[in-house]
PDB file of C-alpha atoms in Angstrom:
ATOM      1  CA  ASP L1013     -46.882  34.743 165.445  1.00 66.00           C
ATOM      2  CA  VAL L1014     -44.442  36.177 163.287  1.00 62.00           C
ATOM      3  CA  LYS L1015     -45.401  36.275 159.759  1.00 89.00           C
ATOM      4  CA  VAL L1016     -42.984  36.914 156.636  1.00 95.00           C
ATOM      5  CA  THR L1017     -44.645  37.168 153.518  1.00 95.00           C
ATOM      6  CA  GLN L1018     -42.847  36.893 149.980  1.00 95.00           C
ATOM      7  CA  SER L1019     -45.103  38.554 146.797  1.00 90.00           C
ATOM      8  CA  SER L1020     -44.679  35.359 144.647  1.00 91.00           C
ATOM      9  CA  ARG L1021     -43.946  31.788 145.563  1.00 93.00           C
ATOM     10  CA  TYR L1022     -43.221  31.147 141.438  1.00 95.00           C
ATOM     11  CA  LEU L1023     -41.900  33.693 139.185  1.00 96.00           C
ATOM     12  CA  VAL L1024     -40.412  33.205 135.533  1.00 97.00           C
ATOM     13  CA  LYS L1025     -38.321  36.005 133.892  1.00 97.00           C
ATOM     14  CA  ARG L1026     -36.337  36.313 130.821  1.00 97.00           C
ATOM     15  CA  THR L1027     -32.469  37.369 130.457  1.00 97.00           C
ATOM     16  CA  GLY L1028     -32.094  41.149 130.992  1.00 97.00           C
ATOM     17  CA  GLU L1029     -35.277  41.794 132.739  1.00 97.00           C
ATOM     18  CA  LYS L1030     -35.203  44.026 136.085  1.00 97.00           C
ATOM     19  CA  VAL L1031     -36.926  41.902 138.860  1.00 97.00           C
ATOM     20  CA  PHE L1032     -38.498  42.659 142.101  1.00 97.00           C
ATOM     21  CA  LEU L1033     -38.752  40.534 144.796  1.00 97.00           C
ATOM     22  CA  GLU L1034     -40.854  41.716 147.802  1.00 97.00           C
ATOM     23  CA  CYS L1035     -40.710  40.815 151.271  1.00 97.00           C
ATOM     24  CA  VAL L1036     -42.983  42.001 154.279  1.00 97.00           C
ATOM     25  CA  GLN L1037     -42.820  40.994 157.961  1.00 96.00           C
ATOM     26  CA  ASP L1038     -45.491  41.981 160.680  1.00 95.00           C
ATOM     27  CA  MET L1039     -43.477  41.920 163.922  1.00 90.00           C
ATOM     28  CA  ASP L1040     -41.700  45.140 163.861  1.00 91.00           C
ATOM     29  CA  HIS L1041     -38.296  43.443 163.515  1.00 92.00           C
ATOM     30  CA  GLU L1042     -35.521  45.750 163.097  1.00 92.00           C
ATOM     31  CA  ASN L1043     -33.348  43.035 160.951  1.00 93.00           C
ATOM     32  CA  MET L1044     -34.238  41.781 157.593  1.00 95.00           C
ATOM     33  CA  PHE L1045     -32.439  39.485 155.094  1.00 96.00           C
ATOM     34  CA  TRP L1046     -32.487  37.982 151.833  1.00 97.00           C
ATOM     35  CA  TYR L1047     -30.720  34.514 150.965  1.00 96.00           C
ATOM     36  CA  ARG L1048     -30.541  32.430 148.035  1.00 96.00           C
ATOM     37  CA  GLN L1049     -30.716  28.531 148.303  1.00 93.00           C
ATOM     38  CA  ASP L1050     -29.114  26.400 145.930  1.00 92.00           C
ATOM     39  CA  PRO L1051     -28.528  22.583 146.170  1.00 85.00           C
ATOM     40  CA  GLY L1052     -25.683  21.395 147.882  1.00 82.00           C
ATOM     41  CA  LEU L1053     -24.771  25.052 148.838  1.00 86.00           C
ATOM     42  CA  GLY L1054     -26.965  25.802 151.730  1.00 86.00           C
ATOM     43  CA  LEU L1055     -28.485  29.120 152.316  1.00 91.00           C
ATOM     44  CA  ARG L1056     -26.003  32.153 151.345  1.00 92.00           C
ATOM     45  CA  LEU L1057     -26.686  35.353 152.527  1.00 94.00           C
ATOM     46  CA  ILE L1058     -27.174  38.249 149.661  1.00 97.00           C
ATOM     47  CA  TYR L1059     -27.872  41.157 151.620  1.00 96.00           C
ATOM     48  CA  PHE L1060     -28.892  42.298 155.418  1.00 94.00           C
ATOM     49  CA  SER L1061     -30.648  45.415 156.562  1.00 95.00           C
ATOM     50  CA  TYR L1062     -30.759  46.622 160.200  1.00 92.00           C
ATOM     51  CA  ASP L1063     -32.890  49.582 159.769  1.00 90.00           C
ATOM     52  CA  VAL L1064     -34.746  51.633 157.411  1.00 93.00           C
ATOM     53  CA  LYS L1065     -32.735  52.862 154.530  1.00 89.00           C
ATOM     54  CA  MET L1066     -29.409  50.757 155.685  1.00 91.00           C
ATOM     55  CA  LYS L1067     -28.045  47.670 154.385  1.00 93.00           C
ATOM     56  CA  GLU L1068     -24.880  45.646 154.305  1.00 93.00           C
ATOM     57  CA  LYS L1069     -23.677  43.407 151.702  1.00 95.00           C
ATOM     58  CA  GLY L1070     -23.848  39.476 152.579  1.00 93.00           C
ATOM     59  CA  ASP L1071     -21.617  36.820 151.259  1.00 90.00           C
ATOM     60  CA  ILE L1072     -22.812  37.027 147.670  1.00 95.00           C
ATOM     61  CA  PRO L1073     -24.435  40.701 146.942  1.00 96.00           C
ATOM     62  CA  GLU L1074     -22.805  40.681 143.034  1.00 96.00           C
ATOM     63  CA  GLY L1075     -25.906  41.035 140.662  1.00 96.00           C
ATOM     64  CA  TYR L1076     -28.241  42.322 143.336  1.00 97.00           C
ATOM     65  CA  SER L1077     -29.392  45.387 145.194  1.00 97.00           C
ATOM     66  CA  VAL L1078     -31.806  45.839 147.922  1.00 97.00           C
ATOM     67  CA  SER L1079     -34.428  48.776 149.174  1.00 97.00           C
ATOM     68  CA  ARG L1080     -35.729  49.240 152.586  1.00 97.00           C
ATOM     69  CA  GLU L1081     -37.925  52.352 152.425  1.00 95.00           C
ATOM     70  CA  LYS L1082     -40.183  51.319 155.285  1.00 96.00           C
ATOM     71  CA  LYS L1083     -39.562  49.144 158.378  1.00 95.00           C
ATOM     72  CA  GLU L1084     -41.642  46.304 157.358  1.00 96.00           C
ATOM     73  CA  ARG L1085     -40.733  46.016 153.892  1.00 97.00           C
ATOM     74  CA  PHE L1086     -37.439  44.798 151.958  1.00 97.00           C
ATOM     75  CA  SER L1087     -37.007  44.457 148.449  1.00 97.00           C
ATOM     76  CA  LEU L1088     -34.294  42.698 146.582  1.00 98.00           C
ATOM     77  CA  ILE L1089     -33.738  43.655 143.012  1.00 98.00           C
ATOM     78  CA  LEU L1090     -32.001  41.893 139.885  1.00 97.00           C
ATOM     79  CA  GLU L1091     -30.986  44.922 137.742  1.00 94.00           C
ATOM     80  CA  SER L1092     -30.450  42.325 134.836  1.00 97.00           C
ATOM     81  CA  ALA L1093     -31.666  39.046 135.632  1.00 97.00           C
ATOM     82  CA  SER L1094     -29.189  36.191 134.461  1.00 97.00           C
ATOM     83  CA  THR L1095     -29.537  32.537 134.162  1.00 97.00           C
ATOM     84  CA  ASN L1096     -27.064  31.804 137.028  1.00 96.00           C
ATOM     85  CA  GLN L1097     -29.657  33.671 139.316  1.00 98.00           C
ATOM     86  CA  THR L1098     -32.136  31.089 138.860  1.00 97.00           C
ATOM     87  CA  SER L1099     -32.688  29.896 142.504  1.00 97.00           C
ATOM     88  CA  MET L1100     -34.632  29.852 145.453  1.00 95.00           C
ATOM     89  CA  TYR L1101     -35.169  33.134 147.362  1.00 97.00           C
ATOM     90  CA  LEU L1102     -35.713  33.219 150.835  1.00 96.00           C
ATOM     91  CA  CYS L1103     -36.530  36.277 153.119  1.00 96.00           C
ATOM     92  CA  ALA L1104     -36.094  36.492 156.853  1.00 95.00           C
ATOM     93  CA  SER L1105     -36.580  39.033 159.528  1.00 94.00           C
ATOM     94  CA  SER L1106     -35.130  39.074 163.643  1.00 90.00           C
ATOM     95  CA  SER L1107     -35.338  41.179 166.024  1.00 86.00           C
ATOM     96  CA  THR L1108     -32.067  43.206 167.695  1.00 80.00           C
ATOM     97  CA  SER L1109     -33.174  41.889 171.240  1.00 72.00           C
ATOM     98  CA  PHE L1110     -30.391  39.674 172.791  1.00 64.00           C
ATOM     99  CA  ASP L1111     -33.124  37.999 174.611  1.00 66.00           C
ATOM    100  CA  THR L1112     -34.355  36.350 171.290  1.00 65.00           C
ATOM    101  CA  SER L1113     -30.652  35.216 170.280  1.00 66.00           C
ATOM    102  CA  TYR L1114     -31.669  36.929 166.956  1.00 75.00           C
ATOM    103  CA  GLU L1115     -33.737  33.746 165.898  1.00 83.00           C
ATOM    104  CA  GLN L1116     -34.993  34.435 162.296  1.00 89.00           C
ATOM    105  CA  TYR L1117     -38.009  34.056 160.996  1.00 91.00           C
ATOM    106  CA  PHE L1118     -38.582  33.120 157.320  1.00 93.00           C
ATOM    107  CA  GLY L1119     -40.860  33.472 154.423  1.00 94.00           C
ATOM    108  CA  PRO L1120     -42.106  30.545 152.219  1.00 93.00           C
ATOM    109  CA  GLY L1121     -39.684  31.492 149.693  1.00 94.00           C
ATOM    110  CA  THR L1122     -39.956  32.718 145.949  1.00 96.00           C
ATOM    111  CA  ARG L1123     -38.459  30.286 143.330  1.00 95.00           C
ATOM    112  CA  LEU L1124     -37.312  32.304 140.582  1.00 97.00           C
ATOM    113  CA  THR L1125     -36.411  31.082 137.010  1.00 97.00           C
ATOM    114  CA  VAL L1126     -34.659  33.139 134.360  1.00 98.00           C
ATOM    115  CA  THR L1127     -34.651  31.776 130.998  1.00 97.00           C
TER     116      THR L1127
ATOM    117  CA  GLY P1446     -14.375  32.759 160.092  1.00 82.00           C
ATOM    118  CA  ASN P1447     -17.508  31.213 161.447  1.00 88.00           C
ATOM    119  CA  SER P1448     -18.559  27.865 159.799  1.00 92.00           C
ATOM    120  CA  VAL P1449     -20.778  25.024 160.159  1.00 94.00           C
ATOM    121  CA  THR P1450     -20.637  21.498 159.071  1.00 95.00           C
ATOM    122  CA  GLN P1451     -23.184  18.872 158.873  1.00 93.00           C
ATOM    123  CA  MET P1452     -23.505  15.288 157.557  1.00 86.00           C
ATOM    124  CA  GLU P1453     -23.989  14.959 154.032  1.00 82.00           C
ATOM    125  CA  GLY P1454     -27.323  13.331 153.117  1.00 83.00           C
ATOM    126  CA  PRO P1455     -29.600  12.097 151.814  1.00 94.00           C
ATOM    127  CA  VAL P1456     -30.545  10.134 154.772  1.00 96.00           C
ATOM    128  CA  THR P1457     -33.100   7.519 154.417  1.00 97.00           C
ATOM    129  CA  LEU P1458     -34.663   5.851 157.435  1.00 96.00           C
ATOM    130  CA  SER P1459     -37.453   3.549 158.311  1.00 97.00           C
ATOM    131  CA  GLU P1460     -40.411   4.885 160.309  1.00 97.00           C
ATOM    132  CA  GLU P1461     -39.691   4.390 164.290  1.00 96.00           C
ATOM    133  CA  ALA P1462     -35.991   4.280 163.543  1.00 97.00           C
ATOM    134  CA  PHE P1463     -33.384   6.319 165.878  1.00 97.00           C
ATOM    135  CA  LEU P1464     -32.277   9.153 163.873  1.00 97.00           C
ATOM    136  CA  THR P1465     -29.100  11.367 164.207  1.00 97.00           C
ATOM    137  CA  ILE P1466     -27.844  14.486 161.928  1.00 97.00           C
ATOM    138  CA  ASN P1467     -24.305  15.447 163.053  1.00 97.00           C
ATOM    139  CA  CYS P1468     -23.267  18.911 163.232  1.00 97.00           C
ATOM    140  CA  THR P1469     -20.176  20.484 164.011  1.00 97.00           C
ATOM    141  CA  TYR P1470     -19.082  23.955 164.182  1.00 96.00           C
ATOM    142  CA  THR P1471     -16.242  26.763 163.982  1.00 95.00           C
ATOM    143  CA  ALA P1472     -16.685  30.322 165.766  1.00 91.00           C
ATOM    144  CA  THR P1473     -15.051  32.245 168.044  1.00 83.00           C
ATOM    145  CA  GLY P1474     -16.463  33.106 171.554  1.00 82.00           C
ATOM    146  CA  TYR P1475     -20.090  31.604 172.691  1.00 86.00           C
ATOM    147  CA  PRO P1476     -22.129  31.302 169.486  1.00 91.00           C
ATOM    148  CA  SER P1477     -26.164  30.361 169.656  1.00 91.00           C
ATOM    149  CA  LEU P1478     -26.943  27.153 167.962  1.00 94.00           C
ATOM    150  CA  PHE P1479     -29.893  26.224 165.796  1.00 95.00           C
ATOM    151  CA  TRP P1480     -31.771  23.596 164.065  1.00 97.00           C
ATOM    152  CA  TYR P1481     -34.062  24.817 161.299  1.00 96.00           C
ATOM    153  CA  VAL P1482     -36.451  22.610 159.106  1.00 97.00           C
ATOM    154  CA  GLN P1483     -37.755  22.930 155.537  1.00 95.00           C
ATOM    155  CA  TYR P1484     -40.591  20.900 154.806  1.00 94.00           C
ATOM    156  CA  PRO P1485     -41.279  20.204 151.089  1.00 88.00           C
ATOM    157  CA  GLY P1486     -42.516  23.561 149.452  1.00 83.00           C
ATOM    158  CA  GLU P1487     -41.861  25.710 152.397  1.00 86.00           C
ATOM    159  CA  GLY P1488     -39.584  28.161 153.875  1.00 88.00           C
ATOM    160  CA  LEU P1489     -37.436  27.399 156.767  1.00 92.00           C
ATOM    161  CA  GLN P1490     -39.103  27.001 160.537  1.00 92.00           C
ATOM    162  CA  LEU P1491     -37.015  27.366 163.497  1.00 93.00           C
ATOM    163  CA  LEU P1492     -36.803  23.601 165.211  1.00 96.00           C
ATOM    164  CA  LEU P1493     -34.958  24.228 168.147  1.00 96.00           C
ATOM    165  CA  LYS P1494     -31.964  26.354 169.604  1.00 94.00           C
ATOM    166  CA  ALA P1495     -29.441  26.624 172.242  1.00 94.00           C
ATOM    167  CA  THR P1496     -27.656  29.458 173.541  1.00 90.00           C
ATOM    168  CA  LYS P1497     -24.821  28.343 175.937  1.00 90.00           C
ATOM    169  CA  ALA P1498     -22.628  25.469 176.651  1.00 92.00           C
ATOM    170  CA  ASP P1499     -24.590  22.248 177.999  1.00 95.00           C
ATOM    171  CA  ASP P1500     -27.837  23.722 177.049  1.00 95.00           C
ATOM    172  CA  LYS P1501     -30.374  21.505 175.333  1.00 97.00           C
ATOM    173  CA  GLY P1502     -32.683  22.346 172.932  1.00 96.00           C
ATOM    174  CA  SER P1503     -35.733  20.362 172.205  1.00 97.00           C
ATOM    175  CA  ASN P1504     -39.259  20.184 170.129  1.00 96.00           C
ATOM    176  CA  LYS P1505     -41.310  18.033 168.490  1.00 95.00           C
ATOM    177  CA  GLY P1506     -39.302  14.905 169.975  1.00 97.00           C
ATOM    178  CA  PHE P1507     -36.059  16.404 168.350  1.00 98.00           C
ATOM    179  CA  GLU P1508     -33.064  17.353 170.988  1.00 98.00           C
ATOM    180  CA  ALA P1509     -29.853  18.868 170.525  1.00 98.00           C
ATOM    181  CA  THR P1510     -27.262  19.327 173.034  1.00 98.00           C
ATOM    182  CA  TYR P1511     -24.681  22.437 172.862  1.00 97.00           C
ATOM    183  CA  ARG P1512     -21.233  20.825 173.102  1.00 96.00           C
ATOM    184  CA  LYS P1513     -18.458  23.253 173.560  1.00 93.00           C
ATOM    185  CA  GLU P1514     -15.566  20.705 174.382  1.00 94.00           C
ATOM    186  CA  THR P1515     -16.627  19.202 170.987  1.00 95.00           C
ATOM    187  CA  THR P1516     -18.050  21.926 169.115  1.00 96.00           C
ATOM    188  CA  SER P1517     -21.151  20.145 168.350  1.00 97.00           C
ATOM    189  CA  PHE P1518     -24.876  20.361 168.006  1.00 98.00           C
ATOM    190  CA  HIS P1519     -26.030  16.907 166.797  1.00 98.00           C
ATOM    191  CA  LEU P1520     -29.785  16.470 166.192  1.00 98.00           C
ATOM    192  CA  GLU P1521     -31.348  13.430 167.883  1.00 98.00           C
ATOM    193  CA  LYS P1522     -34.880  11.916 167.607  1.00 98.00           C
ATOM    194  CA  GLY P1523     -35.769   8.657 169.268  1.00 96.00           C
ATOM    195  CA  SER P1524     -38.632   7.450 166.831  1.00 96.00           C
ATOM    196  CA  VAL P1525     -39.065   9.158 163.344  1.00 97.00           C
ATOM    197  CA  GLN P1526     -42.468   9.313 161.393  1.00 97.00           C
ATOM    198  CA  VAL P1527     -43.117   9.762 157.818  1.00 96.00           C
ATOM    199  CA  SER P1528     -43.999  13.695 158.683  1.00 96.00           C
ATOM    200  CA  ASP P1529     -40.317  14.354 159.628  1.00 97.00           C
ATOM    201  CA  SER P1530     -39.578  13.999 156.075  1.00 97.00           C
ATOM    202  CA  ALA P1531     -37.650  17.488 155.621  1.00 97.00           C
ATOM    203  CA  VAL P1532     -34.544  19.289 154.995  1.00 95.00           C
ATOM    204  CA  TYR P1533     -32.626  19.899 158.127  1.00 97.00           C
ATOM    205  CA  PHE P1534     -30.294  22.927 158.599  1.00 95.00           C
ATOM    206  CA  CYS P1535     -27.842  23.509 161.451  1.00 96.00           C
ATOM    207  CA  ALA P1536     -26.843  27.177 162.089  1.00 94.00           C
ATOM    208  CA  LEU P1537     -24.950  29.510 164.060  1.00 93.00           C
ATOM    209  CA  THR P1538     -25.020  33.034 165.148  1.00 89.00           C
ATOM    210  CA  PRO P1539     -21.754  34.481 166.648  1.00 84.00           C
ATOM    211  CA  PHE P1540     -22.167  36.085 169.901  1.00 76.00           C
ATOM    212  CA  GLY P1541     -23.668  39.493 169.445  1.00 71.00           C
ATOM    213  CA  ASN P1542     -24.072  39.224 165.891  1.00 74.00           C
ATOM    214  CA  GLU P1543     -27.473  38.848 164.185  1.00 78.00           C
ATOM    215  CA  LYS P1544     -26.129  36.953 160.925  1.00 85.00           C
ATOM    216  CA  LEU P1545     -26.717  33.205 160.749  1.00 89.00           C
ATOM    217  CA  THR P1546     -24.263  31.114 159.189  1.00 90.00           C
ATOM    218  CA  PHE P1547     -25.791  27.947 157.625  1.00 92.00           C
ATOM    219  CA  GLY P1548     -24.796  24.225 157.290  1.00 92.00           C
ATOM    220  CA  THR P1549     -25.585  22.917 153.270  1.00 92.00           C
ATOM    221  CA  GLY P1550     -28.611  20.832 154.957  1.00 93.00           C
ATOM    222  CA  THR P1551     -29.570  17.327 155.238  1.00 95.00           C
ATOM    223  CA  ARG P1552     -32.417  15.926 153.234  1.00 95.00           C
ATOM    224  CA  LEU P1553     -34.224  13.232 155.422  1.00 97.00           C
ATOM    225  CA  THR P1554     -36.609  10.667 154.101  1.00 97.00           C
ATOM    226  CA  ILE P1555     -38.768   8.599 156.199  1.00 97.00           C
ATOM    227  CA  ILE P1556     -40.150   5.388 154.705  1.00 97.00           C
ATOM    228  CA  PRO P1557     -43.194   3.496 156.066  1.00 94.00           C
TER     229      PRO P1557
END
């Protein structure tokens, strides 16, 4: 089974802190994604990576950056956390094989609270 | 652009009731369609999918049929259980594109 793990389930940070959220997948997937989930808004794509060191902005990249130095690991960085970044953050990965319909596999999520 | 519209929740049903959660989409070409489920405190899991018109996806008693003429992918289950309580997301990927577009989710609660 595909496994996507995230470094923390719950995180509390102060305004202005630099925050790192880590995601690791074990299925050699080329694509990795970071989403945030907010009530009434569903999931919104923050950033997408289709290869090591490659990234593409999603729908809401402002205030975030990403790093992908190894194929299995995709990090989301909040350079200076703000209270409006309090949210659930979900990582996902998928294969580029068309046979999979690009099905995405999700991690358990990190609930980040910025105070 | 691409978009997914699903029925607003929350939805509350009694155990063994029939479930329908409506989902319609807007996309160019021939997208793949998905239903994901999120149980309390967990990430999303793929529930079922369909990749072409008239395909029926099914899993755990849930079904959804890809209707291109009505651009719909409604989720159904004949007899729900308390364990089906979760948030359900309809989603699509455009043809040849890896990015998912999600609906806003429908919270389902089943009472004994």
